[in-house]
Amino acid sequence: MEFQTRCVHVGVDKDSAYLSATTPIYPTSTFRWDDLERNRGFDYTRSGNPTRRALEENIASLEGGIDCRATSTGMSAITAAAYLFEKGDHIIAGKDIYGGTYRLFADILANQHLEFSFVDMLDLDAVKAAVRPSTRGIWIETPSNPLLHVTDMSGVCGIAQEAGAITIADNTFCSPYLQRPFEFGVDVVMHSTTKYLNGHSDVVGGCVVTRHQEHAERIDYMTNALGLACSPFDAWLVLRGIKTLGPRMEAHQRAAMAVATMLDEHPRVTRVYYPGLETHPGHELAAKQQDGFGAMLSFEVEGGREAAERVLTRTRLFQLAESLGGVESLISYPETMSHASMDEGARRAAGITAGTLRVSCGIEHPDDLCEDLTNAL
Ligand SMILES: *Cc1c(COP(=O)(O)O)cnc(C)c1O
């Protein structure tokens, strides 16, 4: 089946009792056993639930994996993935990874049992130079946040293979509609399903997708042992959201391309970061790795914080809010919002200035979105 057909159908037809067209929600903590030896495949919802299982089958198919576990948040998916490693293991990650991931790695896990190096993932020599005898993992996030740096997945996977390490990709920004990291040699894929997979800004969730049996078993064990799984109702919402993933991503991208082009020509805008623009340094690589350029973009306005604030408080369609990937357009200010946990020096080193604004393009009509931003500018 083609991708969008799988979005609609895989895992969905689960009701043998009444043949409902959609997946039933099983809001139960526990399941009866037939006798002392047998149950119907589920015994307790922390370990497994039929509604959640439907979602997991669906996402595993979209990414091309063998298994998936759906978790309560993107962060709990990252937590589960981090438990693929053992005491003393060293992990290489990008300098500009999602702030919550950085906090988990640098503030929590680095004080417990793992070691981390944060490098510029655009520089493959720097990635190679960071490899140690204890390196067991490389964490990939592409395109990155908020400046949309595009990492060469095949290149990084080659380095990992040589080092005897595995690669894990956070595929949240693209969704499997636009990018399937397994095709480039990545070993494990995770998502914040809060974003494009659910797509309607009405749930938080995550997932870990695997393609090796040993990883599938370890992730299954960890989501159960650590209690990371999502509720049946949340699983159902994400499964419903995924059914429209393809058409939504097409509409998201159309809007983003129109907005990026408008901003690129606007006299008050000094820089636009969108991989769809030919001037973006990651354009060619994105064209190779991705089936489209996505709907996240950033831009810099002339006049620093004051000018940024004027724009951020004057849009009417673009809501001033964090997060991304929903049908409604959002605009945010990395300086005080998504990247506030970085110190100023780290932000400047990462290329984020007082005039940098981040946009998540929704699926509204591109003309209305362009007009809204033009008016605000
Ligand atoms: C939002 C996000 C996360 C964290 O997901 P939550 O659902 O908020 O826990 C991780 N990675 C990326 C790229 C994200 O955008």
Short mmCIF file of N, CA and C in Angstrom, two decimals, residues 262-364:
data_model
loop_
_atom_site.label_atom_id
_atom_site.label_comp_id
_atom_site.label_asym_id
_atom_site.label_seq_id
_atom_site.Cartn_x
_atom_site.Cartn_y
_atom_site.Cartn_z
N MET A 262 7.68 35.19 0.52
CA MET A 262 7.26 36.56 0.85
C MET A 262 8.29 37.21 1.78
N LEU A 263 8.69 36.49 2.83
CA LEU A 263 9.63 37.04 3.82
C LEU A 263 10.98 37.35 3.17
N ASP A 264 11.41 36.45 2.27
CA ASP A 264 12.69 36.59 1.60
C ASP A 264 12.78 37.89 0.81
N GLU A 265 11.62 38.35 0.35
CA GLU A 265 11.60 39.58 -0.46
C GLU A 265 11.25 40.81 0.36
N HIS A 266 10.96 40.61 1.65
CA HIS A 266 10.49 41.74 2.46
C HIS A 266 11.65 42.61 2.93
N PRO A 267 11.55 43.95 2.75
CA PRO A 267 12.67 44.83 3.10
C PRO A 267 13.01 44.83 4.60
N ARG A 268 12.08 44.52 5.49
CA ARG A 268 12.39 44.55 6.94
C ARG A 268 12.92 43.22 7.46
N VAL A 269 13.01 42.25 6.55
CA VAL A 269 13.50 40.93 6.97
C VAL A 269 14.93 40.75 6.46
N THR A 270 15.87 40.49 7.39
CA THR A 270 17.27 40.41 6.97
C THR A 270 17.70 38.99 6.60
N ARG A 271 17.05 37.97 7.20
CA ARG A 271 17.40 36.58 6.86
C ARG A 271 16.19 35.69 6.99
N VAL A 272 16.13 34.70 6.12
CA VAL A 272 15.07 33.69 6.24
C VAL A 272 15.75 32.32 6.27
N TYR A 273 15.36 31.49 7.22
CA TYR A 273 15.90 30.13 7.32
C TYR A 273 14.80 29.16 6.95
N TYR A 274 14.82 28.68 5.72
CA TYR A 274 13.85 27.67 5.27
C TYR A 274 14.54 26.79 4.23
N PRO A 275 14.63 25.49 4.47
CA PRO A 275 15.37 24.61 3.55
C PRO A 275 14.81 24.62 2.13
N GLY A 276 13.59 25.08 1.96
CA GLY A 276 12.98 25.13 0.63
C GLY A 276 13.55 26.26 -0.23
N LEU A 277 14.20 27.24 0.39
CA LEU A 277 14.80 28.34 -0.39
C LEU A 277 16.17 27.89 -0.90
N GLU A 278 16.45 28.16 -2.16
CA GLU A 278 17.71 27.70 -2.75
C GLU A 278 18.92 28.29 -2.06
N THR A 279 18.73 29.43 -1.40
CA THR A 279 19.85 30.08 -0.72
C THR A 279 20.17 29.43 0.63
N HIS A 280 19.28 28.55 1.13
CA HIS A 280 19.54 27.89 2.42
C HIS A 280 20.68 26.89 2.26
N PRO A 281 21.68 26.92 3.17
CA PRO A 281 22.85 26.04 3.01
C PRO A 281 22.49 24.55 3.00
N GLY A 282 21.35 24.19 3.57
CA GLY A 282 20.98 22.77 3.60
C GLY A 282 20.01 22.37 2.50
N HIS A 283 19.79 23.28 1.55
CA HIS A 283 18.76 23.04 0.53
C HIS A 283 18.97 21.75 -0.27
N GLU A 284 20.20 21.55 -0.77
CA GLU A 284 20.44 20.38 -1.62
C GLU A 284 20.33 19.07 -0.85
N LEU A 285 20.87 19.09 0.37
CA LEU A 285 20.81 17.90 1.21
C LEU A 285 19.36 17.58 1.58
N ALA A 286 18.61 18.62 1.91
CA ALA A 286 17.19 18.43 2.25
C ALA A 286 16.44 17.86 1.04
N ALA A 287 16.78 18.34 -0.16
CA ALA A 287 16.12 17.86 -1.36
C ALA A 287 16.42 16.37 -1.58
N LYS A 288 17.59 15.94 -1.13
CA LYS A 288 17.99 14.54 -1.28
C LYS A 288 17.36 13.65 -0.21
N GLN A 289 17.36 14.14 1.04
CA GLN A 289 16.92 13.30 2.16
C GLN A 289 15.42 13.35 2.39
N GLN A 290 14.80 14.46 2.02
CA GLN A 290 13.40 14.69 2.37
C GLN A 290 12.53 14.68 1.11
N ASP A 291 11.26 14.35 1.30
CA ASP A 291 10.31 14.39 0.19
C ASP A 291 9.63 15.75 0.10
N GLY A 292 10.10 16.70 0.86
CA GLY A 292 9.55 18.06 0.87
C GLY A 292 10.29 18.84 1.92
N PHE A 293 10.04 20.15 1.98
CA PHE A 293 10.87 20.99 2.85
C PHE A 293 10.22 21.32 4.18
N GLY A 294 9.03 20.79 4.43
CA GLY A 294 8.41 20.97 5.73
C GLY A 294 7.79 22.35 5.90
N ALA A 295 7.38 22.64 7.12
CA ALA A 295 6.60 23.86 7.35
C ALA A 295 7.10 24.68 8.52
N MET A 296 8.34 24.36 8.96
CA MET A 296 8.96 25.18 10.01
C MET A 296 9.94 26.13 9.36
N LEU A 297 9.93 27.38 9.79
CA LEU A 297 10.91 28.32 9.29
C LEU A 297 11.19 29.39 10.34
N SER A 298 12.34 30.04 10.20
CA SER A 298 12.68 31.13 11.10
C SER A 298 13.10 32.32 10.25
N PHE A 299 12.99 33.50 10.82
CA PHE A 299 13.50 34.68 10.11
C PHE A 299 13.95 35.73 11.10
N GLU A 300 14.75 36.64 10.57
CA GLU A 300 15.32 37.68 11.42
C GLU A 300 14.80 39.02 10.95
N VAL A 301 14.26 39.80 11.87
CA VAL A 301 13.79 41.14 11.49
C VAL A 301 14.85 42.17 11.86
N GLU A 302 14.87 43.23 11.07
CA GLU A 302 15.78 44.33 11.31
C GLU A 302 15.27 45.08 12.55
N GLY A 303 16.17 45.40 13.49
CA GLY A 303 15.75 46.21 14.64
C GLY A 303 15.65 45.44 15.95
N GLY A 304 16.18 44.21 15.99
CA GLY A 304 16.30 43.48 17.25
C GLY A 304 15.00 43.21 17.96
N ARG A 305 15.08 43.18 19.30
CA ARG A 305 13.95 42.73 20.10
C ARG A 305 12.70 43.61 19.92
N GLU A 306 12.94 44.93 19.83
CA GLU A 306 11.79 45.84 19.71
C GLU A 306 10.98 45.54 18.45
N ALA A 307 11.71 45.37 17.35
CA ALA A 307 11.04 45.08 16.08
C ALA A 307 10.37 43.70 16.14
N ALA A 308 11.08 42.75 16.76
CA ALA A 308 10.52 41.40 16.87
C ALA A 308 9.22 41.44 17.66
N GLU A 309 9.22 42.19 18.76
CA GLU A 309 8.05 42.27 19.61
C GLU A 309 6.86 42.87 18.86
N ARG A 310 7.15 43.89 18.04
CA ARG A 310 6.06 44.50 17.26
C ARG A 310 5.39 43.46 16.37
N VAL A 311 6.22 42.66 15.70
CA VAL A 311 5.65 41.65 14.80
C VAL A 311 4.88 40.59 15.60
N LEU A 312 5.52 40.12 16.67
CA LEU A 312 4.94 39.01 17.46
C LEU A 312 3.61 39.36 18.10
N THR A 313 3.40 40.65 18.39
CA THR A 313 2.15 41.04 19.07
C THR A 313 1.12 41.58 18.09
N ARG A 314 1.48 41.67 16.82
CA ARG A 314 0.52 42.23 15.85
C ARG A 314 -0.10 41.23 14.89
N THR A 315 0.41 40.00 14.87
CA THR A 315 -0.21 39.03 13.97
C THR A 315 -1.58 38.66 14.53
N ARG A 316 -2.50 38.32 13.65
CA ARG A 316 -3.84 37.91 14.09
C ARG A 316 -4.07 36.42 13.87
N LEU A 317 -3.58 35.91 12.75
CA LEU A 317 -3.74 34.47 12.50
C LEU A 317 -2.64 33.67 13.20
N PHE A 318 -1.41 34.14 13.08
CA PHE A 318 -0.29 33.47 13.75
C PHE A 318 -0.41 33.73 15.24
N GLN A 319 -0.62 32.66 16.03
CA GLN A 319 -0.76 32.82 17.47
C GLN A 319 0.61 32.78 18.13
N LEU A 320 0.82 33.67 19.09
CA LEU A 320 2.09 33.72 19.81
C LEU A 320 2.12 32.56 20.80
N ALA A 321 2.78 31.48 20.40
CA ALA A 321 2.78 30.28 21.24
C ALA A 321 3.91 29.36 20.83
N GLU A 322 4.38 28.56 21.80
CA GLU A 322 5.37 27.52 21.50
C GLU A 322 4.68 26.34 20.84
N SER A 323 5.43 25.32 20.55
CA SER A 323 4.98 24.11 19.88
C SER A 323 4.87 24.33 18.37
N LEU A 324 4.46 23.30 17.66
CA LEU A 324 4.47 23.31 16.20
C LEU A 324 3.67 22.13 15.68
N GLY A 325 3.46 22.14 14.37
CA GLY A 325 2.90 20.95 13.74
C GLY A 325 1.39 20.86 13.77
N GLY A 326 0.70 21.85 14.33
CA GLY A 326 -0.75 21.82 14.33
C GLY A 326 -1.33 22.52 13.11
N VAL A 327 -2.61 22.35 12.88
CA VAL A 327 -3.26 22.95 11.71
C VAL A 327 -3.28 24.47 11.78
N GLU A 328 -3.16 25.02 13.01
CA GLU A 328 -3.18 26.47 13.15
C GLU A 328 -1.75 27.02 13.19
N SER A 329 -1.51 28.13 12.53
CA SER A 329 -0.17 28.71 12.47
C SER A 329 0.23 29.33 13.80
N LEU A 330 1.49 29.13 14.16
CA LEU A 330 2.02 29.68 15.41
C LEU A 330 3.27 30.49 15.10
N ILE A 331 3.51 31.50 15.94
CA ILE A 331 4.75 32.27 15.83
C ILE A 331 5.36 32.34 17.22
N SER A 332 6.67 32.26 17.31
CA SER A 332 7.27 32.27 18.65
C SER A 332 8.60 32.99 18.64
N TYR A 333 9.10 33.24 19.85
CA TYR A 333 10.32 34.01 20.05
C TYR A 333 11.33 33.13 20.79
N PRO A 334 12.23 32.47 20.04
CA PRO A 334 13.17 31.53 20.66
C PRO A 334 13.91 32.12 21.87
N GLU A 335 14.24 33.42 21.79
CA GLU A 335 15.01 34.10 22.84
C GLU A 335 14.38 33.94 24.23
N THR A 336 13.05 34.08 24.34
CA THR A 336 12.42 33.98 25.67
C THR A 336 11.51 32.76 25.79
N MET A 337 11.38 32.00 24.70
CA MET A 337 10.45 30.86 24.73
C MET A 337 11.21 29.54 24.57
N SER A 338 11.26 28.99 23.37
CA SER A 338 11.82 27.64 23.19
C SER A 338 13.30 27.53 23.59
N HIS A 339 14.07 28.62 23.49
CA HIS A 339 15.50 28.51 23.75
C HIS A 339 15.94 29.35 24.95
N ALA A 340 14.96 29.66 25.84
CA ALA A 340 15.28 30.46 27.04
C ALA A 340 16.21 29.71 27.99
N SER A 341 16.17 28.36 27.93
CA SER A 341 17.01 27.59 28.86
C SER A 341 18.49 27.60 28.46
N MET A 342 18.78 28.03 27.21
CA MET A 342 20.19 28.22 26.82
C MET A 342 20.64 29.58 27.35
N ASP A 343 21.92 29.71 27.72
CA ASP A 343 22.35 31.07 28.09
C ASP A 343 22.59 31.88 26.82
N GLU A 344 22.70 33.22 27.01
CA GLU A 344 22.75 34.10 25.85
C GLU A 344 23.92 33.76 24.91
N GLY A 345 25.07 33.45 25.52
CA GLY A 345 26.24 33.10 24.71
C GLY A 345 25.98 31.89 23.83
N ALA A 346 25.33 30.88 24.40
CA ALA A 346 25.03 29.66 23.65
C ALA A 346 24.04 29.96 22.53
N ARG A 347 23.07 30.85 22.83
CA ARG A 347 22.09 31.22 21.79
C ARG A 347 22.77 31.93 20.64
N ARG A 348 23.65 32.88 20.97
CA ARG A 348 24.33 33.63 19.91
C ARG A 348 25.24 32.68 19.11
N ALA A 349 25.91 31.78 19.82
CA ALA A 349 26.78 30.80 19.14
C ALA A 349 25.97 29.93 18.19
N ALA A 350 24.72 29.66 18.58
CA ALA A 350 23.86 28.83 17.74
C ALA A 350 23.23 29.63 16.60
N GLY A 351 23.44 30.97 16.61
CA GLY A 351 22.92 31.80 15.52
C GLY A 351 21.56 32.42 15.80
N ILE A 352 21.09 32.30 17.05
CA ILE A 352 19.80 32.88 17.42
C ILE A 352 20.04 34.30 17.94
N THR A 353 19.42 35.29 17.32
CA THR A 353 19.63 36.68 17.75
C THR A 353 18.35 37.21 18.39
N ALA A 354 18.41 38.46 18.87
CA ALA A 354 17.23 39.10 19.49
C ALA A 354 16.16 39.39 18.43
N GLY A 355 16.53 39.28 17.16
CA GLY A 355 15.56 39.54 16.10
C GLY A 355 15.06 38.27 15.42
N THR A 356 15.38 37.10 16.01
CA THR A 356 14.97 35.83 15.39
C THR A 356 13.57 35.42 15.81
N LEU A 357 12.72 35.15 14.85
CA LEU A 357 11.36 34.69 15.09
C LEU A 357 11.20 33.32 14.46
N ARG A 358 10.43 32.44 15.12
CA ARG A 358 10.19 31.12 14.56
C ARG A 358 8.72 30.96 14.21
N VAL A 359 8.48 30.33 13.08
CA VAL A 359 7.11 30.18 12.61
C VAL A 359 6.81 28.70 12.34
N SER A 360 5.63 28.25 12.79
CA SER A 360 5.11 26.95 12.38
C SER A 360 3.90 27.25 11.49
N CYS A 361 4.04 26.98 10.19
CA CYS A 361 2.95 27.29 9.27
C CYS A 361 1.86 26.24 9.39
N GLY A 362 0.63 26.68 9.56
CA GLY A 362 -0.51 25.78 9.65
C GLY A 362 -1.04 25.45 8.26
N ILE A 363 -2.31 25.12 8.19
CA ILE A 363 -2.88 24.76 6.88
C ILE A 363 -3.91 25.79 6.41
N GLU A 364 -3.83 27.02 6.98
CA GLU A 364 -4.70 28.08 6.49
C GLU A 364 -4.29 28.42 5.04
#
